[in-house]
Amino acid sequence: PTHNGGRISLLRALLDGGDRFRAFRRTLFAKNAMEDTSLYEERIRLVQYTNHAGAIISVLGALLFAEAPALSGLEGRYWEALWMDCDGKGTSWKQFWRERFRDAQAGQHAWVWINLPARNAEAPAPTNRAEEEQAGYLDGYLVGLTPEQVIDWETDAQGALQWVLFRSIEQKRAGPAEPRKTVWKWTYIDAAVIRRWQWTPKPEQAEPTEEDTAQELEPIEHKLGQLPVVRMTMPADLWAMGKLEDPAIAACRARNELSWALHRAANELLVITSKWDEGHVVLGHGAYLKLRRDEKGSDSAQYVAPSGVAFSHLQTDVASTRDEVYRVVQQMALSADADAARQRLSGESKSQDWKATEIVLGSYADLVRQAMRNTVRFIAKNIRGEQVETVSISGLDGWSEEDLLTFLDAAALAVDARSFSPTFRKVVAKRQARRLLQDEVDEGTLREIETEIDEADVEALDPLGGFRAPAGEPPPNDPPSGEGGNAE
């Protein structure tokens, strides 16, 4: 009952615009009472959509993922490869989850299926975990499921997913000379098994009905002991597209009502007053109104047009409804928990206009990092048999507008921490290495730098920077005893 396919399709249309939106023109712009059919068809043809809602979501996504997510607590070839290509299609971890964020805005939920490579039936079966890992059978990859696909699911009393059912429609052709084949597929997943069904359209029937029976395929026992699906849900207070739906539609209608009024007013109406009844005036593509005058009147011909008074009111309505779309994010911040946002607000370095956006972005970052963490821990524990106690996901806070100097100034103020905590200094160093180099070097190089930082002897570093001179030797910048020199 919580899967509203019609609304999800509408929200996706408002989010993506283009052809998706054009499919909803007749739904959003109904025919007016007494409106001529030809005029209605012309009005529908001229409908345009300025995608303010999609722009807002794109900006939120860009800000949220300005700093790439980083994994700590797990190392090895597999994890480095997963961060570069997590779905077997060359999609990076960052890009994959940015798409899931957009999915969650369209349908409130984003779904990730943690899948495993198919086993080679002709190859010898592995006898232990090492052979499985060597064959690549433990290299789990991610499959993004859109909210349009996931049509049914169930949860327990604590809200944990018990099973998921999703539908997909595949269209394939063997080559340009072959016809395209369409196959409808349904996949059911729970904590023990994967069940699958498929249905092929008939020449006279493109979609299945309740009377049709789908062919069930051989079930697959995945033996993972837990449902391999992670769900990321936008709370109602943070579901931006859910809040943008009404103002986006209102702004679109207001804009098109103004455009239609201007379009119609641009063609003034010729009004002819005469005593004759027969004959007609040829105007090319236009139309005219013919009125019969009385006996004392005189023949006349003139053009009439709207006064234009209503245009200013329509223009004001367009501006106000557009502003309502952009006010949604600020209103969302009132219900978001600022303490959970992990902000570092500093007055001078933050603009007041961005505070609301920062609160919302901080809450989004917490949601996305938690979904990432759940995914990584499932792979590590249920598939690869690795420890998950120290697994953590960082990043996704580049939106904070805090430049490098601001961060270093804040770190320099923590004199006690720098003096007494070598771990503090290593954490700061690793974080700055990522912020400086994440777009310049690959993940393997970054991990090598972090390993070198972990292995560095920070005890040899002066608490306020630089290296301590060995015992019994003068500091490197001081002249030897008895000689002149500049103390600078």
mmCIF file of C-alpha atoms in Angstrom, residues 58-392:
data_model
loop_
_atom_site.group_PDB
_atom_site.id
_atom_site.type_symbol
_atom_site.label_atom_id
_atom_site.label_comp_id
_atom_site.label_asym_id
_atom_site.label_seq_id
_atom_site.Cartn_x
_atom_site.Cartn_y
_atom_site.Cartn_z
ATOM 1 C CA SER A 58 20.745 18.354 -8.630
ATOM 2 C CA VAL A 59 22.351 21.148 -6.606
ATOM 3 C CA LEU A 60 21.697 19.298 -3.338
ATOM 4 C CA GLY A 61 23.262 16.149 -4.830
ATOM 5 C CA ALA A 62 26.266 18.043 -6.165
ATOM 6 C CA LEU A 63 26.897 19.724 -2.807
ATOM 7 C CA LEU A 64 26.373 16.507 -0.858
ATOM 8 C CA PHE A 65 28.861 14.543 -2.978
ATOM 9 C CA ALA A 66 31.357 17.380 -3.462
ATOM 10 C CA GLU A 67 33.652 15.433 -1.148
ATOM 11 C CA ALA A 68 33.877 11.750 -2.019
ATOM 12 C CA PRO A 69 32.999 9.128 0.627
ATOM 13 C CA ALA A 70 35.972 7.318 2.153
ATOM 14 C CA LEU A 71 36.155 3.848 3.698
ATOM 15 C CA SER A 72 38.263 2.963 6.723
ATOM 16 C CA GLY A 73 38.590 -0.289 8.646
ATOM 17 C CA LEU A 74 38.782 -2.552 5.579
ATOM 18 C CA GLU A 75 41.695 -2.979 3.204
ATOM 19 C CA GLY A 76 42.655 -5.105 0.238
ATOM 20 C CA ARG A 77 42.351 -5.455 -3.517
ATOM 21 C CA TYR A 78 38.622 -6.087 -3.443
ATOM 22 C CA TRP A 79 37.736 -2.964 -1.462
ATOM 23 C CA GLU A 80 39.915 -0.738 -3.626
ATOM 24 C CA ALA A 81 38.279 -2.158 -6.750
ATOM 25 C CA LEU A 82 34.787 -1.766 -5.228
ATOM 26 C CA TRP A 83 35.363 1.952 -4.703
ATOM 27 C CA MET A 84 36.313 2.376 -8.362
ATOM 28 C CA ASP A 85 33.656 0.036 -9.840
ATOM 29 C CA CYS A 86 30.908 -1.102 -7.483
ATOM 30 C CA ASP A 87 28.353 -2.443 -9.976
ATOM 31 C CA GLY A 88 30.497 -4.200 -12.579
ATOM 32 C CA LYS A 89 29.626 -1.465 -15.091
ATOM 33 C CA GLY A 90 32.400 0.975 -14.244
ATOM 34 C CA THR A 91 30.314 3.091 -11.852
ATOM 35 C CA SER A 92 32.310 4.496 -8.945
ATOM 36 C CA TRP A 93 31.046 4.193 -5.379
ATOM 37 C CA LYS A 94 30.481 7.956 -5.257
ATOM 38 C CA GLN A 95 28.474 8.098 -8.490
ATOM 39 C CA PHE A 96 26.431 5.005 -7.616
ATOM 40 C CA TRP A 97 25.248 6.483 -4.334
ATOM 41 C CA ARG A 98 24.596 9.873 -5.884
ATOM 42 C CA GLU A 99 22.157 8.108 -8.214
ATOM 43 C CA ARG A 100 20.572 6.386 -5.217
ATOM 44 C CA PHE A 101 20.119 9.796 -3.564
ATOM 45 C CA ARG A 102 18.233 10.955 -6.652
ATOM 46 C CA ASP A 103 16.137 7.758 -6.617
ATOM 47 C CA ALA A 104 15.217 8.357 -2.989
ATOM 48 C CA GLN A 105 14.037 11.858 -3.891
ATOM 49 C CA ALA A 106 11.823 10.453 -6.646
ATOM 50 C CA GLY A 107 10.209 7.679 -4.602
ATOM 51 C CA GLN A 108 11.243 8.300 -0.958
ATOM 52 C CA HIS A 109 13.114 4.961 -0.968
ATOM 53 C CA ALA A 110 16.332 3.893 -2.654
ATOM 54 C CA TRP A 111 17.163 0.190 -2.852
ATOM 55 C CA VAL A 112 20.515 -1.589 -3.220
ATOM 56 C CA TRP A 113 20.724 -5.314 -3.942
ATOM 57 C CA ILE A 114 24.048 -6.843 -2.930
ATOM 58 C CA ASN A 115 24.587 -9.562 -5.512
ATOM 59 C CA LEU A 116 27.252 -12.177 -6.188
ATOM 60 C CA PRO A 117 28.830 -13.325 -9.472
ATOM 61 C CA ALA A 118 27.330 -16.427 -11.053
ATOM 62 C CA ARG A 119 29.352 -19.580 -10.448
ATOM 63 C CA ASN A 120 30.866 -21.475 -13.336
ATOM 64 C CA ALA A 121 29.062 -24.799 -13.444
ATOM 65 C CA GLU A 122 31.810 -26.343 -15.586
ATOM 66 C CA ALA A 123 34.696 -25.378 -13.278
ATOM 67 C CA PRO A 124 35.602 -27.451 -10.202
ATOM 68 C CA ALA A 125 33.667 -26.364 -7.140
ATOM 69 C CA PRO A 126 35.793 -24.498 -4.529
ATOM 70 C CA THR A 127 36.525 -26.499 -1.402
ATOM 71 C CA ASN A 128 37.254 -23.585 0.941
ATOM 72 C CA ARG A 129 36.864 -19.843 1.313
ATOM 73 C CA ALA A 130 40.335 -19.110 -0.076
ATOM 74 C CA GLU A 131 39.484 -20.883 -3.338
ATOM 75 C CA GLU A 132 36.152 -19.023 -3.483
ATOM 76 C CA GLU A 133 37.919 -15.707 -3.074
ATOM 77 C CA GLN A 134 40.533 -16.601 -5.671
ATOM 78 C CA ALA A 135 37.798 -17.515 -8.171
ATOM 79 C CA GLY A 136 36.081 -14.168 -7.550
ATOM 80 C CA TYR A 137 32.923 -15.733 -6.147
ATOM 81 C CA LEU A 138 33.099 -13.499 -3.052
ATOM 82 C CA ASP A 139 33.409 -10.255 -5.035
ATOM 83 C CA GLY A 140 29.996 -8.859 -4.206
ATOM 84 C CA TYR A 141 28.699 -6.051 -6.394
ATOM 85 C CA LEU A 142 25.797 -3.623 -6.102
ATOM 86 C CA VAL A 143 22.598 -3.464 -8.124
ATOM 87 C CA GLY A 144 20.583 -0.265 -7.853
ATOM 88 C CA LEU A 145 16.820 -0.807 -7.816
ATOM 89 C CA THR A 146 14.660 2.209 -8.650
ATOM 90 C CA PRO A 147 11.532 3.006 -6.604
ATOM 91 C CA GLU A 148 9.517 2.264 -9.754
ATOM 92 C CA GLN A 149 10.894 -1.305 -9.795
ATOM 93 C CA VAL A 150 10.384 -2.286 -6.144
ATOM 94 C CA ILE A 151 6.640 -2.884 -5.996
ATOM 95 C CA ASP A 152 6.232 -4.879 -2.756
ATOM 96 C CA TRP A 153 8.080 -5.563 0.497
ATOM 97 C CA GLU A 154 7.471 -6.423 4.134
ATOM 98 C CA THR A 155 9.080 -5.447 7.448
ATOM 99 C CA ASP A 156 9.115 -6.907 10.941
ATOM 100 C CA ALA A 157 7.965 -5.218 14.152
ATOM 101 C CA GLN A 158 11.265 -3.310 14.378
ATOM 102 C CA GLY A 159 11.017 -2.042 10.796
ATOM 103 C CA ALA A 160 13.708 -4.336 9.372
ATOM 104 C CA LEU A 161 13.101 -5.612 5.843
ATOM 105 C CA GLN A 162 11.980 -9.241 5.612
ATOM 106 C CA TRP A 163 11.602 -9.646 1.863
ATOM 107 C CA VAL A 164 11.499 -7.573 -1.317
ATOM 108 C CA LEU A 165 9.755 -8.064 -4.669
ATOM 109 C CA PHE A 166 10.817 -6.031 -7.680
ATOM 110 C CA ARG A 167 9.825 -5.967 -11.344
ATOM 111 C CA SER A 168 11.944 -5.199 -14.392
ATOM 112 C CA ILE A 169 11.269 -5.034 -18.126
ATOM 113 C CA GLU A 170 14.141 -6.026 -20.403
ATOM 114 C CA GLN A 171 14.327 -5.309 -24.116
ATOM 115 C CA LYS A 172 17.121 -6.978 -26.063
ATOM 116 C CA ARG A 173 17.965 -7.802 -29.652
ATOM 117 C CA ALA A 174 20.730 -10.066 -30.930
ATOM 118 C CA GLY A 175 21.629 -7.728 -33.784
ATOM 119 C CA PRO A 176 20.257 -5.052 -36.123
ATOM 120 C CA ALA A 177 18.604 -7.682 -38.314
ATOM 121 C CA GLU A 178 16.858 -9.364 -35.373
ATOM 122 C CA PRO A 179 13.560 -8.237 -33.781
ATOM 123 C CA ARG A 180 13.682 -6.734 -30.318
ATOM 124 C CA LYS A 181 12.446 -9.101 -27.616
ATOM 125 C CA THR A 182 10.715 -7.853 -24.489
ATOM 126 C CA VAL A 183 10.641 -9.878 -21.269
ATOM 127 C CA TRP A 184 8.879 -8.963 -18.029
ATOM 128 C CA LYS A 185 10.676 -10.258 -14.933
ATOM 129 C CA TRP A 186 9.789 -10.442 -11.251
ATOM 130 C CA THR A 187 12.368 -11.216 -8.553
ATOM 131 C CA TYR A 188 11.621 -12.088 -4.935
ATOM 132 C CA ILE A 189 14.435 -12.035 -2.354
ATOM 133 C CA ASP A 190 14.413 -12.987 1.310
ATOM 134 C CA ALA A 191 17.039 -14.112 3.820
ATOM 135 C CA ALA A 192 17.490 -17.531 2.219
ATOM 136 C CA VAL A 193 16.305 -17.709 -1.393
ATOM 137 C CA ILE A 194 15.873 -15.804 -4.648
ATOM 138 C CA ARG A 195 12.769 -16.682 -6.668
ATOM 139 C CA ARG A 196 12.223 -15.478 -10.240
ATOM 140 C CA TRP A 197 9.377 -15.364 -12.760
ATOM 141 C CA GLN A 198 9.193 -14.092 -16.311
ATOM 142 C CA TRP A 199 6.509 -13.357 -18.917
ATOM 143 C CA THR A 200 6.899 -12.678 -22.631
ATOM 144 C CA PRO A 201 4.417 -10.376 -24.425
ATOM 145 C CA LYS A 202 2.256 -11.752 -27.200
ATOM 146 C CA PRO A 203 1.617 -10.094 -30.574
ATOM 147 C CA GLU A 204 -1.856 -9.088 -29.446
ATOM 148 C CA GLN A 205 -0.964 -8.324 -25.823
ATOM 149 C CA ALA A 206 1.876 -6.020 -24.753
ATOM 150 C CA GLU A 207 1.312 -6.141 -20.966
ATOM 151 C CA PRO A 208 0.309 -8.944 -18.598
ATOM 152 C CA THR A 209 -3.099 -9.029 -16.941
ATOM 153 C CA GLU A 210 -4.300 -10.666 -13.721
ATOM 154 C CA GLU A 211 -5.383 -13.713 -15.725
ATOM 155 C CA ASP A 212 -1.899 -14.348 -17.142
ATOM 156 C CA THR A 213 0.530 -16.771 -15.525
ATOM 157 C CA ALA A 214 4.256 -16.075 -15.411
ATOM 158 C CA GLN A 215 6.796 -18.834 -15.824
ATOM 159 C CA GLU A 216 8.723 -19.561 -12.624
ATOM 160 C CA LEU A 217 12.450 -20.181 -13.010
ATOM 161 C CA GLU A 218 14.704 -22.322 -10.842
ATOM 162 C CA PRO A 219 15.060 -20.741 -7.369
ATOM 163 C CA ILE A 220 18.515 -19.791 -6.059
ATOM 164 C CA GLU A 221 19.591 -20.362 -2.457
ATOM 165 C CA HIS A 222 22.048 -17.561 -1.670
ATOM 166 C CA LYS A 223 23.009 -18.874 1.820
ATOM 167 C CA LEU A 224 23.903 -15.411 3.121
ATOM 168 C CA GLY A 225 21.733 -15.753 6.220
ATOM 169 C CA GLN A 226 20.304 -12.258 5.814
ATOM 170 C CA LEU A 227 18.312 -10.305 3.258
ATOM 171 C CA PRO A 228 20.937 -8.891 0.842
ATOM 172 C CA VAL A 229 19.007 -5.677 0.201
ATOM 173 C CA VAL A 230 19.682 -2.286 1.797
ATOM 174 C CA ARG A 231 16.997 0.385 1.824
ATOM 175 C CA MET A 232 17.668 4.115 2.232
ATOM 176 C CA THR A 233 14.521 6.006 3.200
ATOM 177 C CA MET A 234 13.966 9.760 3.189
ATOM 178 C CA PRO A 235 11.983 10.813 6.282
ATOM 179 C CA ALA A 236 8.928 12.875 5.431
ATOM 180 C CA ASP A 237 10.586 16.031 6.748
ATOM 181 C CA LEU A 238 13.585 15.545 4.435
ATOM 182 C CA TRP A 239 11.843 14.194 1.342
ATOM 183 C CA ALA A 240 12.460 17.244 -0.820
ATOM 184 C CA MET A 241 10.580 16.071 -3.925
ATOM 185 C CA GLY A 242 7.587 15.107 -1.817
ATOM 186 C CA LYS A 243 7.460 18.722 -0.625
ATOM 187 C CA LEU A 244 8.311 20.184 -4.033
ATOM 188 C CA GLU A 245 5.495 18.373 -5.851
ATOM 189 C CA ASP A 246 2.682 20.867 -5.254
ATOM 190 C CA PRO A 247 4.679 24.118 -5.618
ATOM 191 C CA ALA A 248 6.413 22.768 -8.747
ATOM 192 C CA ILE A 249 3.063 21.962 -10.364
ATOM 193 C CA ALA A 250 1.622 25.323 -9.291
ATOM 194 C CA ALA A 251 4.627 27.167 -10.748
ATOM 195 C CA CYS A 252 4.334 25.230 -13.998
ATOM 196 C CA ARG A 253 0.624 25.993 -14.328
ATOM 197 C CA ALA A 254 1.104 29.678 -13.534
ATOM 198 C CA ARG A 255 3.883 29.987 -16.097
ATOM 199 C CA ASN A 256 1.852 28.288 -18.814
ATOM 200 C CA GLU A 257 -1.305 30.265 -18.061
ATOM 201 C CA LEU A 258 0.685 33.460 -18.615
ATOM 202 C CA SER A 259 2.265 32.077 -21.782
ATOM 203 C CA TRP A 260 -1.115 30.996 -23.142
ATOM 204 C CA ALA A 261 -2.693 34.384 -22.370
ATOM 205 C CA LEU A 262 0.145 36.204 -24.146
ATOM 206 C CA HIS A 263 -0.045 33.772 -27.049
ATOM 207 C CA ARG A 264 -3.763 34.365 -27.523
ATOM 208 C CA ALA A 265 -3.519 38.138 -27.007
ATOM 209 C CA ALA A 266 -0.774 38.381 -29.613
ATOM 210 C CA ASN A 267 -3.439 37.745 -32.273
ATOM 211 C CA GLU A 268 -5.940 40.615 -32.092
ATOM 212 C CA LEU A 269 -9.493 39.819 -33.136
ATOM 213 C CA LEU A 270 -11.016 41.597 -36.129
ATOM 214 C CA VAL A 271 -14.582 42.706 -35.367
ATOM 215 C CA ILE A 272 -16.798 43.665 -38.315
ATOM 216 C CA THR A 273 -20.091 45.420 -37.798
ATOM 217 C CA SER A 274 -22.314 45.521 -40.853
ATOM 218 C CA LYS A 275 -25.895 45.337 -42.102
ATOM 219 C CA TRP A 276 -25.155 42.627 -44.607
ATOM 220 C CA ASP A 277 -25.472 38.943 -43.815
ATOM 221 C CA GLU A 278 -23.672 37.191 -46.615
ATOM 222 C CA GLY A 279 -20.082 36.968 -47.641
ATOM 223 C CA HIS A 280 -17.043 36.658 -45.441
ATOM 224 C CA VAL A 281 -13.688 38.299 -44.908
ATOM 225 C CA VAL A 282 -10.530 36.349 -45.728
ATOM 226 C CA LEU A 283 -7.869 36.853 -43.059
ATOM 227 C CA GLY A 284 -5.326 34.168 -43.825
ATOM 228 C CA HIS A 285 -4.744 32.097 -40.695
ATOM 229 C CA GLY A 286 -6.798 34.307 -38.341
ATOM 230 C CA ALA A 287 -10.464 34.532 -37.391
ATOM 231 C CA TYR A 288 -12.967 37.357 -37.046
ATOM 232 C CA LEU A 289 -16.173 38.203 -35.251
ATOM 233 C CA LYS A 290 -19.142 39.466 -37.270
ATOM 234 C CA LEU A 291 -21.818 41.589 -35.601
ATOM 235 C CA ARG A 292 -25.052 42.874 -37.194
ATOM 236 C CA ARG A 293 -25.636 46.584 -36.706
ATOM 237 C CA ASP A 294 -28.991 48.209 -36.229
ATOM 238 C CA GLU A 295 -30.645 50.496 -38.760
ATOM 239 C CA LYS A 296 -29.133 53.684 -37.309
ATOM 240 C CA GLY A 297 -25.644 52.308 -36.962
ATOM 241 C CA SER A 298 -22.796 52.429 -39.409
ATOM 242 C CA ASP A 299 -20.486 49.828 -40.862
ATOM 243 C CA SER A 300 -17.161 49.447 -39.070
ATOM 244 C CA ALA A 301 -14.129 47.201 -38.831
ATOM 245 C CA GLN A 302 -11.655 47.261 -35.953
ATOM 246 C CA TYR A 303 -9.269 45.079 -34.044
ATOM 247 C CA VAL A 304 -9.854 44.371 -30.376
ATOM 248 C CA ALA A 305 -7.512 42.836 -27.836
ATOM 249 C CA PRO A 306 -7.426 42.252 -24.080
ATOM 250 C CA SER A 307 -6.603 45.311 -22.012
ATOM 251 C CA GLY A 308 -3.550 43.614 -20.533
ATOM 252 C CA VAL A 309 -4.580 44.262 -16.929
ATOM 253 C CA ALA A 310 -4.628 40.533 -16.152
ATOM 254 C CA PHE A 311 -1.105 40.036 -17.484
ATOM 255 C CA SER A 312 0.533 41.818 -14.573
ATOM 256 C CA HIS A 313 -1.390 39.680 -12.101
ATOM 257 C CA LEU A 314 -0.371 36.524 -13.951
ATOM 258 C CA GLN A 315 3.261 37.666 -13.959
ATOM 259 C CA THR A 316 3.121 38.249 -10.196
ATOM 260 C CA ASP A 317 1.650 34.785 -9.730
ATOM 261 C CA VAL A 318 4.484 33.262 -11.783
ATOM 262 C CA ALA A 319 7.124 34.962 -9.626
ATOM 263 C CA SER A 320 5.478 34.050 -6.312
ATOM 264 C CA THR A 321 4.907 30.389 -7.191
ATOM 265 C CA ARG A 322 8.485 30.073 -8.440
ATOM 266 C CA ASP A 323 9.781 31.515 -5.156
ATOM 267 C CA GLU A 324 7.676 29.009 -3.234
ATOM 268 C CA VAL A 325 9.585 26.197 -4.939
ATOM 269 C CA TYR A 326 12.911 27.518 -3.671
ATOM 270 C CA ARG A 327 11.606 28.236 -0.172
ATOM 271 C CA VAL A 328 10.947 24.532 0.400
ATOM 272 C CA VAL A 329 14.577 23.767 1.344
ATOM 273 C CA GLN A 330 14.617 26.562 3.941
ATOM 274 C CA GLN A 331 11.352 25.273 5.408
ATOM 275 C CA MET A 332 12.755 21.734 5.556
ATOM 276 C CA ALA A 333 15.583 22.969 7.777
ATOM 277 C CA LEU A 334 13.095 23.936 10.489
ATOM 278 C CA SER A 335 12.246 20.272 11.057
ATOM 279 C CA ALA A 336 15.747 18.840 10.585
ATOM 280 C CA ASP A 337 17.942 18.160 13.588
ATOM 281 C CA ALA A 338 20.823 20.621 13.458
ATOM 282 C CA ASP A 339 22.767 18.690 16.125
ATOM 283 C CA ALA A 340 22.809 15.581 13.942
ATOM 284 C CA ALA A 341 24.252 17.525 11.028
ATOM 285 C CA ARG A 342 27.823 17.603 12.440
ATOM 286 C CA GLN A 343 28.159 21.188 11.301
ATOM 287 C CA ARG A 344 31.123 23.425 12.020
ATOM 288 C CA LEU A 345 29.414 26.804 11.833
ATOM 289 C CA SER A 346 31.811 29.701 12.453
ATOM 290 C CA GLY A 347 29.886 32.900 11.821
ATOM 291 C CA GLU A 348 32.453 34.759 9.758
ATOM 292 C CA SER A 349 32.996 31.955 7.257
ATOM 293 C CA LYS A 350 29.338 31.019 6.788
ATOM 294 C CA SER A 351 26.662 32.963 4.977
ATOM 295 C CA GLN A 352 23.338 33.264 6.761
ATOM 296 C CA ASP A 353 21.544 32.324 3.543
ATOM 297 C CA TRP A 354 23.224 28.915 3.511
ATOM 298 C CA LYS A 355 22.561 27.868 7.084
ATOM 299 C CA ALA A 356 19.253 26.195 6.259
ATOM 300 C CA THR A 357 20.787 24.359 3.315
ATOM 301 C CA GLU A 358 23.701 23.199 5.480
ATOM 302 C CA ILE A 359 21.323 21.764 8.071
ATOM 303 C CA VAL A 360 19.488 19.787 5.389
ATOM 304 C CA LEU A 361 22.721 18.620 3.755
ATOM 305 C CA GLY A 362 24.091 17.481 7.098
ATOM 306 C CA SER A 363 21.006 15.340 7.657
ATOM 307 C CA TYR A 364 21.261 13.923 4.125
ATOM 308 C CA ALA A 365 24.927 13.083 4.708
ATOM 309 C CA ASP A 366 24.026 11.107 7.839
ATOM 310 C CA LEU A 367 21.378 9.130 5.927
ATOM 311 C CA VAL A 368 23.626 8.302 2.978
ATOM 312 C CA ARG A 369 26.648 7.395 5.122
ATOM 313 C CA GLN A 370 24.494 5.051 7.212
ATOM 314 C CA ALA A 371 23.206 3.280 4.089
ATOM 315 C CA MET A 372 26.773 2.975 2.792
ATOM 316 C CA ARG A 373 27.922 1.631 6.148
ATOM 317 C CA ASN A 374 25.159 -0.994 6.209
ATOM 318 C CA THR A 375 26.103 -2.087 2.692
ATOM 319 C CA VAL A 376 29.830 -2.371 3.402
ATOM 320 C CA ARG A 377 29.284 -4.222 6.669
ATOM 321 C CA PHE A 378 26.945 -6.714 5.000
ATOM 322 C CA ILE A 379 29.541 -7.507 2.342
ATOM 323 C CA ALA A 380 32.355 -7.747 4.884
ATOM 324 C CA LYS A 381 30.480 -9.899 7.405
ATOM 325 C CA ASN A 382 28.075 -12.023 5.352
ATOM 326 C CA ILE A 383 30.120 -12.529 2.185
ATOM 327 C CA ARG A 384 33.822 -12.073 2.872
ATOM 328 C CA GLY A 385 33.993 -13.082 6.536
ATOM 329 C CA GLU A 386 35.867 -9.968 7.673
ATOM 330 C CA GLN A 387 35.618 -8.020 10.916
ATOM 331 C CA VAL A 388 33.263 -5.050 10.854
ATOM 332 C CA GLU A 389 33.748 -3.501 14.303
ATOM 333 C CA THR A 390 36.079 -0.772 13.010
ATOM 334 C CA VAL A 391 34.358 -0.138 9.681
ATOM 335 C CA SER A 392 33.380 3.487 9.126
#
